Amino acid sequence: MQIDLGKIYHNAQALVARLSERGISVTGVTKATLGLPEIADAWLRAGVSGLGDSRIENVNTLRRANVVAAVTLIRSPMLSQVDQVVALADVSLNTELEVIRRLSGAAQKVNRTHGVVLMVELGDLREGIMPELLENTVAEVLRLPNISLEGIGANLACRSGVSPDAKNMAELSFLTDSIEAKFGIIINIVSGGNSANLDWALSGAETGRINNLRLGEALLLGCEPLHRKIIKGLYPDAITLVAEVIESKEKPSKPWGDIAQSAFGEVTQFEDVGSRNQSILAIGRQDVDPDGLTPPQEITILGASSDHLVIDSSKSATRLNVGGEVSFQLNYSALLRAMTSPYVSKVIKR
Ligand SMILES: *Cc1c(COP(=O)(O)O)cnc(C)c1O
């Protein structure tokens, strides 16, 4: 995998600038990169206000690399990890009082203050406190020692594809105002969502109280996740996957013999289109989501098993040779898996 830090920096800088005009700061979400410090550093230079990751292990990676930034754990902490969360993260996104009580206990033990952002359910039905119960939760949180209520937030378009829009964002603004009025406090962070919020945030619509977005995909892949459109002026190829050819042969296009399921349960209808240039790349489902790869124009992906990606390169002007390389663009799913595979080396171009 090749990571072009110049393009990574450019994507972040462009979004930070456009969102800052709308009064919105950016938390750079590193989870798809497993908390890769070089990317985090590039984002910080580009002006993100802080970093976020869903896994405390990745936060630990950032800390051990001496990345200096406010770090938010963006998945509700596991009870079994509260001590680590307090030690490593400045803030965490939360929905369960039981967890926040335990964070409070852990923070008291080490004499620290841990920041909490309460997540509100706005319809996507993943994490979040039901809006009508937010007030009660706030009242409890404000009583807990060594916990500071830093903000409220929401997350949409992840589980059910519910789009952020004027209506649900106005609800989050309204909840912010009413919590402030009821408790006489100031809510610093109103974190409206993720990359799926960009259409809304950059549309010129009223942004209300929303002053932060948590962005991963848009910064890494230059696209918004609702319709997977490339965001104007951003690079979709800041990260590419390069795979090596291990077999290259002329083969028939139609398999022979009695056909049942393939290794991953697919049953394919094969058409006989004659003899083709077929190559195998040394990468498979253990390393990447093959459905999330975009090959160069002259190449078609034919299939994938655990360790093999089979391609047709008949349209290529030059024959692919053993030892040759093919480079792909990745979608989020392919990126996530490739970053997580220990077999895929991460080569950083500065
Ligand atoms: C993953 C995640 C994000 C970032 O999402 P992108 O679509 O990559 O921008 C933001 N917030 C939460 C809670 C997440 O889990």
GROMACS .gro file of N, CA and C in nm, residues 272-329:
model
  174
  272ASP      N    1  -1.822  -1.800  -2.222
  272ASP     CA    2  -1.701  -1.830  -2.299
  272ASP      C    3  -1.670  -1.714  -2.393
  273VAL      N    4  -1.568  -1.637  -2.358
  273VAL     CA    5  -1.528  -1.526  -2.446
  273VAL      C    6  -1.389  -1.553  -2.503
  274GLY      N    7  -1.357  -1.680  -2.513
  274GLY     CA    8  -1.232  -1.721  -2.576
  274GLY      C    9  -1.116  -1.719  -2.479
  275SER      N   10  -0.998  -1.724  -2.534
  275SER     CA   11  -0.876  -1.729  -2.453
  275SER      C   12  -0.841  -1.588  -2.406
  276ARG      N   13  -0.796  -1.576  -2.281
  276ARG     CA   14  -0.767  -1.445  -2.222
  276ARG      C   15  -0.629  -1.443  -2.157
  277ASN      N   16  -0.575  -1.321  -2.139
  277ASN     CA   17  -0.454  -1.306  -2.057
  277ASN      C   18  -0.496  -1.300  -1.911
  278GLN      N   19  -0.472  -1.406  -1.840
  278GLN     CA   20  -0.515  -1.411  -1.700
  278GLN      C   21  -0.393  -1.406  -1.609
  279SER      N   22  -0.400  -1.319  -1.508
  279SER     CA   23  -0.289  -1.311  -1.413
  279SER      C   24  -0.340  -1.327  -1.271
  280ILE      N   25  -0.250  -1.369  -1.187
  280ILE     CA   26  -0.282  -1.379  -1.044
  280ILE      C   27  -0.195  -1.278  -0.968
  281LEU      N   28  -0.258  -1.203  -0.880
  281LEU     CA   29  -0.185  -1.111  -0.793
  281LEU      C   30  -0.181  -1.170  -0.653
  282ALA      N   31  -0.068  -1.146  -0.584
  282ALA     CA   32  -0.048  -1.207  -0.453
  282ALA      C   33  -0.117  -1.127  -0.343
  283ILE      N   34  -0.247  -1.122  -0.352
  283ILE     CA   35  -0.326  -1.054  -0.249
  283ILE      C   36  -0.464  -1.119  -0.252
  284GLY      N   37  -0.531  -1.126  -0.139
  284GLY     CA   38  -0.660  -1.193  -0.138
  284GLY      C   39  -0.753  -1.136  -0.034
  285ARG      N   40  -0.858  -1.213  -0.008
  285ARG     CA   41  -0.961  -1.165   0.083
  285ARG      C   42  -0.911  -1.144   0.226
  286GLN      N   43  -0.800  -1.208   0.258
  286GLN     CA   44  -0.743  -1.187   0.391
  286GLN      C   45  -0.682  -1.047   0.403
  287ASP      N   46  -0.653  -0.987   0.288
  287ASP     CA   47  -0.585  -0.857   0.287
  287ASP      C   48  -0.672  -0.743   0.240
  288VAL      N   49  -0.780  -0.772   0.170
  288VAL     CA   50  -0.851  -0.664   0.106
  288VAL      C   51  -0.992  -0.710   0.073
  289ASP      N   52  -1.086  -0.617   0.061
  289ASP     CA   53  -1.219  -0.649   0.012
  289ASP      C   54  -1.214  -0.632  -0.140
  290PRO      N   55  -1.213  -0.742  -0.215
  290PRO     CA   56  -1.193  -0.730  -0.360
  290PRO      C   57  -1.302  -0.646  -0.428
  291ASP      N   58  -1.422  -0.646  -0.370
  291ASP     CA   59  -1.531  -0.565  -0.429
  291ASP      C   60  -1.504  -0.415  -0.416
  292GLY      N   61  -1.410  -0.378  -0.329
  292GLY     CA   62  -1.381  -0.237  -0.307
  292GLY      C   63  -1.260  -0.188  -0.383
  293LEU      N   64  -1.212  -0.268  -0.478
  293LEU     CA   65  -1.093  -0.228  -0.555
  293LEU      C   66  -1.133  -0.174  -0.691
  294THR      N   67  -1.072  -0.064  -0.731
  294THR     CA   68  -1.089  -0.014  -0.867
  294THR      C   69  -0.957  -0.033  -0.940
  295PRO      N   70  -0.956  -0.125  -1.040
  295PRO     CA   71  -0.832  -0.150  -1.112
  295PRO      C   72  -0.809  -0.044  -1.219
  296PRO      N   73  -0.690  -0.040  -1.279
  296PRO     CA   74  -0.670   0.048  -1.394
  296PRO      C   75  -0.766   0.006  -1.506
  297GLN      N   76  -0.795   0.100  -1.596
  297GLN     CA   77  -0.895   0.079  -1.702
  297GLN      C   78  -0.882  -0.052  -1.779
  298GLU      N   79  -0.758  -0.089  -1.809
  298GLU     CA   80  -0.737  -0.203  -1.898
  298GLU      C   81  -0.744  -0.337  -1.824
  299ILE      N   82  -0.777  -0.333  -1.696
  299ILE     CA   83  -0.777  -0.456  -1.617
  299ILE      C   84  -0.915  -0.482  -1.556
  300THR      N   85  -0.955  -0.609  -1.556
  300THR     CA   86  -1.081  -0.649  -1.494
  300THR      C   87  -1.052  -0.750  -1.384
  301ILE      N   88  -1.118  -0.735  -1.270
  301ILE     CA   89  -1.102  -0.834  -1.164
  301ILE      C   90  -1.199  -0.949  -1.192
  302LEU      N   91  -1.145  -1.072  -1.196
  302LEU     CA   92  -1.229  -1.188  -1.227
  302LEU      C   93  -1.277  -1.259  -1.101
  303GLY      N   94  -1.195  -1.261  -0.998
  303GLY     CA   95  -1.234  -1.332  -0.877
  303GLY      C   96  -1.125  -1.323  -0.773
  304ALA      N   97  -1.160  -1.366  -0.651
  304ALA     CA   98  -1.062  -1.361  -0.542
  304ALA      C   99  -1.087  -1.474  -0.445
  305SER      N  100  -0.977  -1.532  -0.396
  305SER     CA  101  -0.986  -1.624  -0.283
  305SER      C  102  -0.901  -1.567  -0.171
  306SER      N  103  -0.870  -1.644  -0.070
  306SER     CA  104  -0.802  -1.588   0.048
  306SER      C  105  -0.673  -1.514   0.013
  307ASP      N  106  -0.596  -1.572  -0.079
  307ASP     CA  107  -0.461  -1.520  -0.104
  307ASP      C  108  -0.434  -1.486  -0.249
  308HIS      N  109  -0.534  -1.502  -0.335
  308HIS     CA  110  -0.516  -1.482  -0.479
  308HIS      C  111  -0.621  -1.385  -0.532
  309LEU      N  112  -0.575  -1.291  -0.614
  309LEU     CA  113  -0.669  -1.205  -0.686
  309LEU      C  114  -0.647  -1.233  -0.835
  310VAL      N  115  -0.751  -1.280  -0.901
  310VAL     CA  116  -0.739  -1.321  -1.042
  310VAL      C  117  -0.792  -1.208  -1.130
  311ILE      N  118  -0.708  -1.166  -1.223
  311ILE     CA  119  -0.746  -1.054  -1.309
  311ILE      C  120  -0.732  -1.091  -1.457
  312ASP      N  121  -0.805  -1.018  -1.541
  312ASP     CA  122  -0.796  -1.031  -1.686
  312ASP      C  123  -0.725  -0.906  -1.737
  313SER      N  124  -0.612  -0.925  -1.802
  313SER     CA  125  -0.537  -0.809  -1.851
  313SER      C  126  -0.529  -0.810  -2.004
  314SER      N  127  -0.625  -0.878  -2.068
  314SER     CA  128  -0.622  -0.890  -2.214
  314SER      C  129  -0.624  -0.755  -2.284
  315LYS      N  130  -0.688  -0.654  -2.220
  315LYS     CA  131  -0.700  -0.522  -2.285
  315LYS      C  132  -0.573  -0.439  -2.269
  316SER      N  133  -0.481  -0.491  -2.188
  316SER     CA  134  -0.357  -0.417  -2.162
  316SER      C  135  -0.265  -0.421  -2.284
  317ALA      N  136  -0.202  -0.308  -2.313
  317ALA     CA  137  -0.114  -0.300  -2.430
  317ALA      C  138   0.008  -0.390  -2.413
  318THR      N  139   0.059  -0.394  -2.292
  318THR     CA  140   0.175  -0.480  -2.266
  318THR      C  141   0.131  -0.596  -2.175
  319ARG      N  142   0.189  -0.709  -2.199
  319ARG     CA  143   0.158  -0.827  -2.119
  319ARG      C  144   0.208  -0.808  -1.975
  320LEU      N  145   0.128  -0.850  -1.879
  320LEU     CA  146   0.174  -0.845  -1.740
  320LEU      C  147   0.268  -0.962  -1.717
  321ASN      N  148   0.385  -0.934  -1.663
  321ASN     CA  149   0.480  -1.041  -1.637
  321ASN      C  150   0.484  -1.074  -1.488
  322VAL      N  151   0.528  -1.195  -1.459
  322VAL     CA  152   0.551  -1.232  -1.319
  322VAL      C  153   0.650  -1.132  -1.259
  323GLY      N  154   0.618  -1.083  -1.140
  323GLY     CA  155   0.703  -0.981  -1.077
  323GLY      C  156   0.653  -0.841  -1.106
  324GLY      N  157   0.565  -0.826  -1.206
  324GLY     CA  158   0.509  -0.694  -1.237
  324GLY      C  159   0.410  -0.650  -1.128
  325GLU      N  160   0.367  -0.526  -1.139
  325GLU     CA  161   0.277  -0.473  -1.035
  325GLU      C  162   0.153  -0.411  -1.097
  326VAL      N  163   0.043  -0.419  -1.021
  326VAL     CA  164  -0.081  -0.353  -1.062
  326VAL      C  165  -0.126  -0.269  -0.945
  327SER      N  166  -0.169  -0.146  -0.976
  327SER     CA  167  -0.208  -0.060  -0.866
  327SER      C  168  -0.357  -0.028  -0.870
  328PHE      N  169  -0.420  -0.027  -0.754
  328PHE     CA  170  -0.565  -0.012  -0.742
  328PHE      C  171  -0.602   0.107  -0.655
  329GLN      N  172  -0.717   0.166  -0.685
  329GLN     CA  173  -0.777   0.258  -0.587
  329GLN      C  174  -0.867   0.177  -0.495
   0.00000   0.00000   0.00000
